[in-house]
XYZ file of C-alpha atoms in Angstrom:
767
model
C 168.751 -58.728 113.413
C 165.965 -60.964 114.802
C 164.279 -64.007 113.346
C 161.545 -62.095 111.563
C 164.012 -59.710 109.954
C 166.173 -62.594 108.705
C 163.180 -64.423 107.320
C 161.817 -61.307 105.587
C 165.196 -60.647 104.099
C 165.415 -64.161 102.718
C 161.943 -63.869 101.229
C 162.307 -60.491 99.632
C 165.920 -60.292 98.508
C 166.877 -63.843 97.713
C 170.422 -63.382 96.329
C 172.358 -60.280 95.525
C 172.068 -58.991 91.915
C 174.004 -56.474 89.923
C 170.975 -54.237 89.875
C 171.449 -53.898 93.601
C 175.235 -54.178 93.936
C 176.576 -53.626 90.470
C 178.592 -50.640 89.279
C 175.922 -49.440 86.916
C 173.745 -46.508 87.747
C 171.292 -44.044 86.357
C 174.015 -42.165 84.531
C 175.638 -45.269 82.943
C 174.859 -45.967 79.337
C 175.050 -49.764 79.791
C 171.571 -51.109 80.672
C 170.984 -53.558 83.531
C 171.279 -57.283 82.760
C 167.861 -58.673 81.812
C 166.248 -61.041 84.282
C 166.095 -64.604 82.995
C 163.815 -65.925 85.813
C 166.616 -68.249 86.992
C 168.655 -67.577 90.050
C 172.305 -68.244 90.346
C 173.313 -70.474 93.231
C 174.416 -68.629 96.351
C 178.116 -68.009 96.312
C 180.115 -69.430 99.114
C 182.698 -66.911 100.297
C 185.238 -69.248 101.774
C 188.146 -68.090 99.652
C 190.218 -64.979 99.639
C 187.320 -62.709 98.727
C 186.213 -61.216 101.968
C 182.640 -60.124 102.666
C 181.764 -56.533 101.810
C 182.834 -54.376 104.746
C 180.003 -52.756 106.754
C 180.070 -48.922 106.454
C 177.672 -48.237 109.359
C 174.690 -47.403 107.110
C 171.866 -49.631 106.024
C 170.240 -49.474 102.618
C 166.478 -48.871 102.603
C 164.326 -51.962 102.200
C 163.569 -52.643 98.559
C 159.990 -53.213 97.501
C 159.709 -56.120 94.987
C 156.336 -55.624 93.398
C 157.409 -56.607 89.875
C 158.070 -59.845 88.082
C 160.871 -60.994 90.342
C 159.353 -63.588 92.686
C 160.592 -64.245 96.196
C 163.168 -67.022 96.660
C 161.328 -70.349 96.997
C 161.407 -72.027 100.368
C 163.522 -75.183 100.340
C 162.295 -76.566 103.677
C 165.459 -75.659 105.554
C 166.008 -72.678 107.782
C 169.297 -70.886 108.055
C 170.790 -70.918 111.531
C 170.258 -67.708 113.496
C 173.169 -65.344 112.965
C 174.923 -64.027 115.994
C 175.751 -60.327 115.639
C 178.471 -59.808 118.212
C 180.670 -57.668 115.985
C 180.441 -54.113 114.720
C 177.161 -54.499 112.874
C 174.362 -53.317 115.189
C 170.826 -54.628 115.108
C 168.340 -52.777 112.934
C 167.072 -49.775 114.895
C 163.464 -49.838 116.063
C 161.361 -47.191 114.244
C 158.435 -47.245 116.684
C 156.113 -49.282 114.426
C 155.461 -53.001 114.486
C 154.800 -55.116 111.440
C 151.439 -56.909 111.440
C 151.550 -60.523 112.574
C 152.076 -62.846 109.619
C 149.685 -65.699 109.076
C 151.509 -68.953 108.108
C 148.809 -70.997 106.470
C 150.843 -72.207 103.489
C 153.618 -74.714 102.976
C 155.998 -73.015 105.333
C 155.684 -74.824 108.670
C 156.283 -73.160 112.036
C 159.820 -73.315 113.415
C 160.281 -76.692 115.129
C 160.557 -76.618 118.938
C 164.134 -77.235 120.061
C 163.229 -78.180 123.622
C 164.640 -74.977 125.050
C 162.786 -71.785 125.784
C 164.241 -68.365 125.278
C 164.438 -66.306 128.454
C 161.662 -63.733 128.816
C 162.728 -60.431 127.284
C 162.705 -57.374 129.453
C 161.365 -54.358 127.528
C 162.780 -51.455 129.516
C 164.057 -49.471 126.565
C 162.412 -47.521 123.762
C 160.567 -50.525 122.288
C 157.050 -50.477 123.772
C 154.970 -53.534 124.522
C 152.651 -54.600 121.676
C 149.411 -52.599 122.123
C 146.290 -54.480 123.176
C 143.701 -54.520 120.356
C 140.759 -55.594 122.501
C 140.769 -59.244 121.330
C 142.357 -62.236 123.004
C 143.961 -65.120 121.191
C 142.342 -68.509 121.843
C 144.142 -70.565 124.472
C 146.713 -72.824 122.861
C 146.514 -76.512 123.568
C 150.000 -77.959 124.180
C 149.457 -81.626 123.651
C 152.513 -82.192 121.455
C 156.209 -82.219 122.110
C 156.333 -78.701 123.550
C 156.166 -79.077 127.321
C 154.728 -76.409 129.640
C 157.141 -73.787 130.920
C 158.992 -75.276 133.915
C 158.088 -73.782 137.321
C 160.932 -71.616 138.686
C 159.733 -71.678 142.302
C 158.683 -68.033 142.205
C 155.269 -66.643 141.431
C 154.661 -63.428 139.568
C 152.679 -60.837 141.501
C 148.998 -60.693 140.630
C 148.402 -58.159 137.860
C 145.846 -55.459 138.418
C 143.696 -54.959 135.304
C 142.284 -51.473 135.853
C 142.973 -50.114 132.412
C 141.544 -50.753 128.977
C 142.436 -54.467 128.959
C 139.323 -56.304 130.223
C 139.447 -59.551 132.177
C 139.105 -62.782 130.176
C 135.356 -63.325 129.519
C 133.683 -66.242 131.285
C 132.586 -68.902 128.815
C 130.269 -70.758 131.188
C 132.668 -73.678 131.792
C 135.013 -74.148 134.704
C 138.412 -75.720 134.448
C 138.822 -78.890 136.544
C 140.602 -78.351 139.844
C 144.305 -78.812 139.405
C 146.082 -81.283 141.613
C 149.403 -79.859 142.742
C 151.294 -82.973 143.704
C 154.358 -82.143 141.644
C 157.168 -79.688 142.299
C 154.894 -76.655 142.061
C 153.884 -75.853 145.635
C 150.653 -74.153 146.589
C 150.708 -70.362 146.852
C 152.177 -69.498 150.287
C 149.760 -68.007 152.843
C 150.637 -64.347 153.659
C 148.469 -64.020 156.761
C 145.701 -62.072 155.023
C 142.503 -63.421 153.544
C 140.873 -62.013 150.458
C 137.337 -60.725 150.996
C 134.597 -63.128 149.954
C 133.577 -62.478 146.377
C 129.964 -61.817 145.611
C 128.840 -63.730 142.501
C 125.742 -61.832 141.426
C 126.522 -61.672 137.735
C 126.543 -64.170 134.919
C 129.208 -66.385 136.493
C 127.330 -69.102 138.396
C 128.627 -70.711 141.559
C 130.602 -73.950 141.173
C 128.051 -76.781 140.743
C 127.766 -79.237 143.610
C 129.259 -82.590 142.666
C 127.488 -84.520 145.415
C 130.703 -85.149 147.309
C 132.051 -83.112 150.178
C 135.699 -82.430 150.715
C 137.077 -83.754 154.015
C 137.483 -81.107 156.705
C 140.915 -79.576 156.519
C 143.095 -79.693 159.556
C 144.919 -76.387 160.022
C 147.917 -77.354 162.115
C 150.517 -75.438 160.111
C 151.277 -71.792 159.665
C 147.898 -70.979 158.175
C 145.665 -70.053 161.118
C 141.932 -70.476 161.174
C 139.861 -67.515 160.043
C 139.732 -65.069 162.991
C 136.360 -64.572 164.670
C 135.075 -61.018 164.068
C 132.347 -61.061 166.688
C 129.535 -61.611 164.175
C 127.937 -64.878 163.140
C 126.714 -65.621 159.658
C 122.989 -66.398 159.391
C 122.123 -70.084 159.224
C 122.041 -71.236 155.631
C 118.883 -72.787 154.264
C 119.649 -75.835 152.090
C 116.532 -76.154 149.944
C 118.290 -76.694 146.639
C 120.253 -79.538 145.141
C 122.954 -79.529 147.807
C 121.818 -81.995 150.478
C 122.728 -81.643 154.128
C 125.839 -83.493 155.301
C 124.878 -87.165 155.755
C 124.716 -88.441 159.317
C 127.467 -90.955 160.012
C 126.028 -92.267 163.270
C 128.502 -90.405 165.460
C 127.960 -87.131 167.227
C 130.679 -84.591 167.711
C 131.473 -83.791 171.348
C 130.068 -80.509 172.571
C 132.576 -77.725 172.022
C 133.766 -75.773 174.992
C 133.911 -72.052 174.202
C 136.560 -70.795 176.612
C 138.402 -68.518 174.192
C 137.495 -65.267 172.553
C 134.650 -66.756 170.519
C 131.512 -66.393 172.636
C 128.661 -68.837 172.524
C 125.895 -68.085 170.055
C 123.716 -65.408 171.679
C 120.195 -66.428 172.669
C 117.687 -64.758 170.371
C 114.628 -65.401 172.621
C 113.053 -67.533 169.861
C 113.018 -71.292 169.986
C 113.372 -73.482 166.966
C 110.494 -75.932 166.366
C 111.156 -79.398 167.702
C 112.712 -81.558 165.037
C 110.997 -84.784 164.056
C 113.545 -87.575 163.637
C 111.708 -89.967 161.387
C 114.565 -90.575 158.972
C 117.798 -92.472 159.308
C 119.118 -90.158 162.006
C 117.922 -91.744 165.262
C 117.239 -89.779 168.415
C 120.018 -89.604 170.979
C 119.920 -92.940 172.854
C 118.866 -92.806 176.505
C 121.855 -93.452 178.757
C 119.776 -94.234 181.821
C 120.882 -91.091 183.576
C 119.022 -87.819 183.682
C 120.711 -84.485 183.578
C 120.055 -82.345 186.627
C 117.360 -79.729 186.163
C 118.873 -76.541 184.739
C 118.581 -73.414 186.708
C 117.583 -70.536 184.409
C 119.427 -67.683 186.056
C 121.310 -66.659 182.934
C 120.264 -64.743 179.857
C 118.066 -67.574 178.521
C 114.594 -66.974 179.999
C 112.083 -69.705 180.622
C 109.837 -70.664 177.711
C 107.009 -68.098 177.613
C 103.577 -69.432 178.504
C 101.351 -69.579 175.400
C 98.105 -70.101 177.306
C 97.857 -73.763 176.243
C 99.171 -76.796 178.071
C 100.735 -79.745 176.343
C 99.024 -83.086 176.874
C 100.629 -85.325 179.464
C 103.184 -87.569 177.859
C 102.739 -91.294 178.141
C 106.050 -93.012 178.885
C 105.503 -96.607 177.875
C 108.959 -97.222 176.485
C 112.351 -97.696 178.056
C 112.572 -94.148 179.395
C 110.849 -94.122 182.780
C 109.066 -91.098 184.144
C 111.021 -88.843 186.491
C 110.721 -90.324 189.978
C 108.849 -88.246 192.548
C 111.239 -86.883 195.176
C 108.521 -86.216 197.714
C 108.973 -82.487 197.495
C 106.965 -80.084 195.478
C 108.388 -76.912 193.983
C 106.766 -73.751 195.231
C 104.308 -72.130 192.858
C 106.096 -69.622 190.640
C 104.873 -66.064 190.468
C 105.066 -64.924 186.841
C 105.350 -61.199 187.452
C 108.985 -60.622 186.572
C 110.255 -62.315 183.444
C 106.828 -62.141 181.762
C 107.186 -58.545 180.577
C 105.772 -56.612 183.523
C 104.931 -52.953 182.890
C 107.857 -50.571 183.266
C 108.216 -49.159 186.729
C 108.428 -45.431 187.209
C 111.896 -44.241 188.163
C 111.657 -42.499 191.481
C 114.848 -41.033 192.894
C 114.858 -39.350 196.236
C 117.047 -36.320 195.585
C 116.876 -35.319 199.247
C 119.153 -38.237 200.113
C 122.800 -38.428 198.974
C 123.072 -40.189 195.625
C 124.714 -43.565 195.162
C 127.838 -43.057 192.976
C 126.730 -45.650 190.424
C 123.173 -44.313 190.242
C 124.499 -40.780 189.755
C 126.813 -42.048 186.991
C 123.902 -43.748 185.186
C 121.838 -40.552 185.305
C 124.743 -38.429 184.024
C 125.552 -40.884 181.209
C 121.935 -40.924 180.075
C 121.858 -37.114 179.956
C 125.045 -36.971 177.843
C 124.518 -39.915 175.482
C 120.772 -39.669 174.865
C 119.996 -36.027 175.645
C 123.260 -34.482 174.300
C 123.842 -32.394 177.418
C 127.302 -30.973 178.100
C 129.317 -32.630 180.837
C 130.624 -29.310 182.191
C 127.346 -28.317 183.800
C 126.192 -31.828 184.748
C 129.342 -32.975 186.484
C 129.592 -30.308 189.176
C 125.878 -30.210 190.019
C 125.528 -34.002 190.250
C 128.844 -34.514 192.019
C 127.682 -32.204 194.828
C 124.791 -34.620 195.553
C 127.056 -37.661 195.896
C 128.573 -38.593 199.231
C 132.088 -37.194 199.441
C 133.813 -40.609 199.786
C 132.051 -41.765 196.578
C 132.754 -38.676 194.458
C 135.993 -40.096 193.053
C 134.204 -43.304 191.977
C 131.404 -41.269 190.389
C 133.855 -39.211 188.336
C 135.896 -42.276 187.324
C 132.750 -44.073 186.104
C 131.447 -41.102 184.115
C 134.726 -40.327 182.354
C 135.799 -43.951 181.876
C 132.494 -45.197 180.448
C 132.122 -42.150 178.152
C 135.645 -42.625 176.734
C 134.867 -46.236 175.777
C 131.082 -46.143 175.392
C 130.976 -47.274 171.710
C 133.408 -50.163 172.363
C 131.535 -51.192 175.528
C 128.271 -51.149 173.568
C 129.829 -53.293 170.845
C 130.987 -55.845 173.414
C 127.614 -55.723 175.218
C 125.649 -56.295 172.010
C 127.667 -59.429 171.244
C 125.778 -61.097 174.115
C 122.363 -59.936 172.876
C 120.229 -60.754 169.886
C 119.821 -57.054 169.080
C 120.980 -53.803 170.680
C 118.738 -52.240 173.311
C 116.238 -49.781 171.856
C 115.839 -46.183 172.968
C 113.083 -47.316 175.321
C 115.667 -49.655 176.878
C 118.331 -46.955 177.167
C 118.869 -47.506 180.898
C 119.406 -51.230 180.317
C 122.265 -50.509 177.866
C 123.849 -47.902 180.164
C 123.673 -50.137 183.251
C 125.281 -53.038 181.356
C 128.058 -50.752 180.095
C 128.732 -49.459 183.613
C 128.905 -53.011 184.964
C 131.175 -54.304 182.196
C 133.504 -51.296 182.582
C 133.892 -51.948 186.310
C 134.731 -55.624 185.748
C 137.294 -54.998 182.985
C 138.867 -51.629 183.814
C 138.535 -51.007 187.565
C 139.956 -52.987 190.452
C 136.750 -53.446 192.439
C 135.291 -56.545 194.062
C 133.390 -58.631 191.530
C 130.673 -59.585 193.999
C 129.997 -55.973 194.891
C 129.972 -54.926 191.211
C 127.424 -57.607 190.274
C 125.204 -56.906 193.253
C 125.256 -53.103 192.818
C 124.606 -53.341 189.064
C 121.573 -55.599 189.602
C 120.269 -53.129 192.180
C 120.654 -50.342 189.606
C 118.206 -52.181 187.348
C 115.619 -52.301 190.119
C 116.019 -48.623 191.017
C 115.659 -47.594 187.347
C 112.421 -49.444 186.654
C 113.794 -52.485 184.821
C 113.592 -55.090 187.566
C 112.449 -57.674 184.995
C 115.927 -57.510 183.421
C 117.920 -58.423 186.544
C 118.406 -62.006 185.349
C 119.688 -60.850 181.983
C 122.076 -58.318 183.545
C 123.367 -60.852 186.056
C 123.960 -63.467 183.334
C 125.882 -61.117 181.017
C 128.072 -59.795 183.834
C 128.842 -63.316 185.050
C 129.763 -64.287 181.500
C 132.157 -61.323 181.322
C 133.521 -62.276 184.736
C 134.230 -65.868 183.650
C 135.738 -64.839 180.308
C 137.519 -61.751 181.635
C 140.639 -61.922 179.462
C 138.725 -62.752 176.284
C 136.273 -59.924 176.970
C 139.095 -57.477 177.663
C 140.727 -58.545 174.393
C 137.495 -57.845 172.498
C 137.093 -54.488 174.227
C 140.604 -53.496 173.143
C 139.855 -54.729 169.624
C 136.739 -52.544 169.431
C 138.570 -49.396 170.621
C 138.643 -47.815 167.145
C 134.862 -47.373 167.434
C 135.533 -44.881 170.232
C 136.872 -42.351 167.701
C 133.958 -40.324 166.265
C 133.347 -40.857 162.564
C 133.896 -37.149 161.793
C 137.392 -37.414 163.281
C 138.295 -40.886 161.991
C 137.581 -39.822 158.393
C 140.343 -37.160 158.417
C 142.912 -38.918 160.652
C 142.960 -42.391 159.113
C 146.719 -42.793 159.385
C 146.633 -42.014 163.119
C 143.335 -43.770 163.856
C 144.739 -46.625 165.945
C 147.005 -44.318 167.946
C 144.128 -41.906 168.595
C 141.843 -44.757 169.684
C 144.458 -46.026 172.128
C 145.397 -42.642 173.618
C 141.825 -41.348 173.930
C 140.719 -44.271 176.103
C 143.384 -43.454 178.706
C 143.288 -40.900 181.477
C 145.027 -37.661 180.384
C 148.196 -36.518 182.162
C 148.046 -33.967 184.982
C 150.669 -31.361 184.071
C 151.944 -28.371 186.055
C 153.566 -25.148 184.862
C 156.439 -24.246 187.170
C 157.023 -20.541 187.759
C 160.767 -20.438 188.124
C 163.389 -23.154 187.764
C 161.892 -26.542 186.995
C 164.987 -28.443 188.083
C 164.944 -26.810 191.511
C 161.253 -27.609 192.029
C 161.791 -31.248 191.037
C 164.744 -31.492 193.387
C 162.491 -30.352 196.218
C 159.560 -32.598 195.159
C 161.090 -35.642 193.427
C 158.239 -37.954 194.410
C 155.526 -35.852 192.731
C 156.425 -35.821 189.044
C 158.957 -35.757 186.209
C 160.025 -33.458 183.378
C 157.707 -33.154 180.391
C 159.574 -33.070 177.034
C 157.123 -30.661 175.357
C 158.018 -27.531 177.377
C 160.828 -26.329 179.626
C 158.418 -25.362 182.447
C 156.197 -28.465 182.285
C 156.134 -31.198 184.943
C 153.847 -34.243 184.654
C 152.622 -35.655 187.958
C 152.950 -39.377 188.569
C 149.335 -39.672 189.736
C 146.232 -37.559 190.116
C 145.846 -35.493 193.266
C 144.253 -32.351 194.591
C 146.622 -29.645 193.350
C 145.627 -27.351 196.182
C 147.447 -29.733 198.513
C 150.734 -29.189 196.605
C 153.052 -26.709 198.246
C 153.293 -23.479 196.272
C 149.963 -23.712 194.436
C 148.089 -21.137 196.503
C 151.166 -18.894 196.447
C 151.170 -18.884 192.634
C 154.398 -20.837 192.190
C 152.702 -23.566 190.176
C 149.666 -23.702 187.874
C 147.757 -26.509 186.190
C 148.196 -26.291 182.416
C 148.734 -28.910 179.713
C 152.216 -28.933 178.186
C 150.836 -28.336 174.671
C 149.008 -25.209 175.866
C 152.156 -23.905 177.558
C 153.875 -23.670 174.156
C 151.445 -20.941 173.027
C 152.757 -18.096 175.194
C 156.358 -19.087 174.463
C 155.747 -18.961 170.687
C 154.180 -15.486 170.904
C 157.253 -14.307 172.888
C 155.714 -11.348 174.808
C 157.957 -8.420 175.724
C 157.736 -5.908 178.560
C 155.979 -2.714 177.530
C 154.057 -4.306 174.675
C 150.318 -4.001 174.280
C 148.962 -7.578 174.038
C 145.457 -8.920 173.367
C 144.389 -12.326 174.689
C 141.170 -13.042 172.820
C 138.965 -15.885 174.154
C 141.020 -15.823 177.360
C 139.012 -18.032 179.780
C 139.921 -19.829 181.993
C 143.090 -17.722 182.081
C 145.986 -20.175 181.907
C 147.567 -18.536 178.853
C 146.867 -15.016 180.194
C 148.781 -15.807 183.370
C 151.621 -17.383 181.387
C 151.963 -14.261 179.182
C 152.289 -12.047 182.257
C 154.767 -14.440 183.879
C 156.999 -14.074 180.795
C 156.486 -10.272 180.502
C 155.242 -8.798 183.827
C 155.417 -5.208 182.472
C 153.234 -5.916 179.420
C 149.755 -4.388 179.078
C 147.433 -7.355 178.596
C 143.750 -7.110 177.652
C 141.850 -10.383 178.338
C 138.577 -10.810 176.429
C 135.885 -13.465 176.769
C 132.247 -13.534 175.756
C 131.144 -15.110 179.076
C 131.218 -13.090 182.282
C 131.112 -16.291 184.364
C 134.155 -17.717 182.627
C 135.897 -14.348 182.792
C 135.625 -14.510 186.591
C 137.854 -17.618 186.478
C 140.484 -15.558 184.631
C 140.357 -12.949 187.378
C 140.666 -15.617 190.102
C 143.712 -17.174 188.429
C 145.428 -13.802 188.065
C 144.727 -12.989 191.715
C 146.314 -16.270 192.827
C 149.389 -15.537 190.675
C 149.618 -11.943 191.912
C 149.358 -10.532 188.371
C 147.188 -7.829 186.821
C 145.410 -7.577 183.470
C 142.417 -5.711 182.083
C 139.505 -8.197 181.833
C 136.573 -7.357 179.599
C 133.447 -9.402 178.757
C 132.773 -8.901 175.060
C 132.551 -10.719 171.738
C 136.034 -10.499 170.225
C 134.570 -10.446 166.687
C 132.578 -7.266 167.424
C 135.606 -4.970 167.594
C 133.535 -1.779 167.581
C 132.170 -2.736 171.014
C 135.493 -3.004 172.860
C 138.437 -1.721 170.737
C 139.603 1.825 171.479
C 141.452 2.139 168.168
C 144.978 1.635 169.559
C 146.665 -1.224 167.740
C 148.245 -4.183 169.539
C 151.842 -5.355 169.267
C 150.850 -9.010 169.697
C 147.627 -10.998 169.718
C 146.926 -14.496 171.080
C 143.786 -15.933 169.459
C 142.839 -19.262 171.038
C 139.840 -19.748 168.770
C 136.753 -21.761 169.762
C 136.969 -25.156 168.075
C 135.606 -28.696 167.981
C 137.915 -29.841 170.802
C 138.922 -32.928 168.815
C 142.404 -32.787 170.362
C 141.091 -33.047 173.948
C 138.522 -35.858 173.613
C 139.990 -37.743 176.575
C 139.509 -34.660 178.802
C 136.045 -33.901 177.431
C 134.628 -37.259 176.208
C 131.134 -35.765 175.931
C 132.320 -33.954 172.753
C 131.904 -37.195 170.789
C 128.167 -37.204 171.661
C 127.173 -33.525 171.765
C 129.105 -32.236 168.720
C 126.805 -32.206 165.703
C 127.569 -32.062 161.981
C 126.151 -28.536 161.871
C 128.603 -27.464 164.588
C 131.514 -28.792 162.552
C 130.355 -26.796 159.520
C 129.797 -23.592 161.475
C 133.029 -23.567 163.494
C 135.428 -22.743 160.596
C 133.184 -19.828 159.630
C 133.300 -18.487 163.196
C 137.081 -18.935 163.337
C 137.639 -17.129 160.034
C 135.376 -14.242 161.111
C 137.295 -13.896 164.398
C 140.665 -14.022 162.652
C 139.808 -11.408 160.021
C 138.190 -9.040 162.522
C 140.990 -9.211 165.093
C 143.609 -8.847 162.335
C 142.459 -5.243 161.964
C 143.578 -4.456 165.526
C 147.192 -5.571 164.902
C 150.059 -3.149 164.237
C 152.176 -3.421 161.104
C 155.065 -5.799 161.889
C 152.908 -7.122 164.727
C 152.412 -10.849 165.287
C 149.325 -12.950 165.856
C 149.374 -16.527 167.157
C 146.369 -18.594 166.052
C 145.831 -21.721 168.187
C 143.167 -24.397 168.583
C 142.856 -27.590 170.613
C 141.610 -29.316 167.437
C 143.290 -31.745 165.050
C 140.812 -31.265 162.165
C 142.485 -29.794 159.041
C 139.552 -27.549 158.155
C 139.945 -25.745 161.486
C 143.721 -25.512 161.258
C 146.032 -25.569 158.243
C 143.260 -25.290 155.634
C 141.809 -22.253 157.382
C 145.238 -20.554 157.617
C 145.905 -21.277 153.937
C 142.596 -19.654 153.010
C 143.288 -16.654 155.268
C 146.700 -16.025 153.659
C 145.045 -16.024 150.225
C 142.455 -13.464 151.363
C 144.749 -11.249 153.467
C 147.538 -9.811 151.327
C 149.360 -8.172 154.267
C 149.721 -11.465 156.214
C 152.585 -13.921 156.078
C 153.346 -17.119 157.971
C 156.401 -17.164 160.221
C 158.333 -20.465 160.292
C 158.296 -22.137 163.714
C 159.774 -25.274 165.242
C 158.287 -27.237 168.129
C 159.309 -30.650 169.532
C 157.121 -33.653 168.714
C 155.012 -31.656 166.214
C 154.160 -32.118 162.540
C 154.735 -29.327 160.019
C 151.492 -29.088 158.023
C 152.851 -26.407 155.684
C 150.630 -23.770 157.291
C 151.353 -24.333 160.965
C 152.532 -26.923 163.487
C 150.253 -29.758 164.669
C 150.707 -31.842 167.824
C 148.617 -35.008 167.986
C 147.514 -36.129 171.473
C 149.976 -38.427 173.200
C 151.144 -39.378 176.673
C 152.811 -35.955 177.159
C 150.152 -33.519 175.962
C 146.874 -32.825 174.205
C 146.272 -32.246 170.511
C 147.085 -28.638 169.579
C 147.655 -26.457 166.507
C 149.859 -23.326 166.237
C 150.199 -20.812 163.379
C 152.310 -17.655 163.967
C 151.334 -14.870 161.536
C 153.032 -11.513 160.933
C 151.489 -8.340 159.542
C 153.573 -6.742 156.808
C 153.803 -2.992 156.197
C 151.585 -1.472 153.535
């Protein structure tokens, strides 16, 4: 029984009467004793008459609405009874009594100096429901002290339900001074985002005094620099600028990761010091004339000359050294017309110039790298072809991060008309931070690129930015690594948020060069231990230690080894071809999986389809090198009436055309040439292929659906939809190392061992 129950009982019942506890009843002829409006004194049971034993049942509460008044309050409260025996507390019926208002002669219970411990409501008694109104804040200015601080803070409550935040009354509480035993909230290493006060809650009024600058020498680090500067605040209100104390702070040296404020090509108007802040006193020494060879150009000529200054004070005119500077020719930095780019294609291309042209075609013209790379590489001198390929692939993999780092040195990003300027800067920065080339040669060659591409007026800017990167190499490399998440296209980052950092890190690296060994892998490694090591994704896969021309490896021309990623090698193994089976390899080019199927089942009848005759020729060349035979046919696999003879297949391998999101590091141009319309159309093409080819499969036959994509709508979501539409299809359970089970197939995210790949093995049921 709690306090309220005891009090209510005292008020309603008073003492026990014979009407309640007597032996009379409805069937007794003796009437109840009349009420004489006087109460007998409470009996004290301290003799041999024991209290009435408790029978485990409670009588219902009596309602006194007649002439019997409640027992008058005598100013004393009975001590709280402790029920530690066999009489349980009154059970909770799920309803709460309304809060009583004590506005009469009955004072509140005096404070004993001790607080009851907070009750934990984890049973069937719910918390009091919120009625939408808050009680006014109580003012404890009496003998009831505030709750002592336990040293622990409760976690911040999140009010996202029907209980609104406390309304703002227009007044702010004074700042509390925590100089007692209640320490400040510990810093957890994360800062809350700045709140935007655009509602009715005004900013804290300025008191006219500034707080002293805090010195952060403890565990709370300064706010990290995010690469962006806030715009300069304009103090035109009631908050005056910080008063000048007569001392100037020493110039800060920016040698860390926080770059100097970029030059915005606009000069602030000269300040007039006519107040209490005097001009900097003249020390008697002149600074040497600055050489403007960095990114800060000379002041543009406005067509008007300033009047000659008269030095009649203590600052003498600059003494004449006896030498005159040569007359400057203002035809470079003063915005000369753009030169026409003229490239002599009859001469072998410079590797860097060829890389700039290829990057421009991919990034700004959305051309595919497959066709550009081979044609342009043939025009580069053979010794420079490796550098050309390294620049194209390396800069494309990190182009967004390089652009982010480049723009931190500029007022605004280069426009489309200045596309070559942005590309040339990215190529130069990439060479300084990612390649082991001579810095002097990199700077000189990059400046020459500007001249050969019609932007000779930007040579000073390019030279200054590259020298800045050269001086702050480690800080710039740190920023480039920090910006790597921008390398992941937005259409991929939105569906792979949990793996975003891992994808950004792996996609900026060079992919592994993996071989498929025809025969015993252990024996081949024993014969060539210096070339590579075992790949954990497949029993026939060997990853080479470094890139090389595979034609120089013994056994390649004889068909003993083939170049194939370890993730792709798992496809033929999952399909498990058997000798004598009739197998379809749809979308077969360039023929790696076709050759692997025939290596596993040389007596199988394999039909290789591809829509491109040129790509189908690569399949034929690979089979010829391996000494294997298959029927190759150029046709659209979805148009089955054009190529199918009506004889069903025992097994089908459908490597469907996809977005290529799992092989971005091998084909970095995908991030620039893949459009939103392509991403919408691809699942429709894949579903059409799957449903059409399903008709060519025998009952109890198997079909392996694979893609080199990691987008759900091309993989598990498409298979789930297909199983709902195709009643005679079921998904076979499969297990692959280092793969995720999506529920409708296995997914391998790109890593150091293999590319991103998806596998779904389907079986056709009878009937």
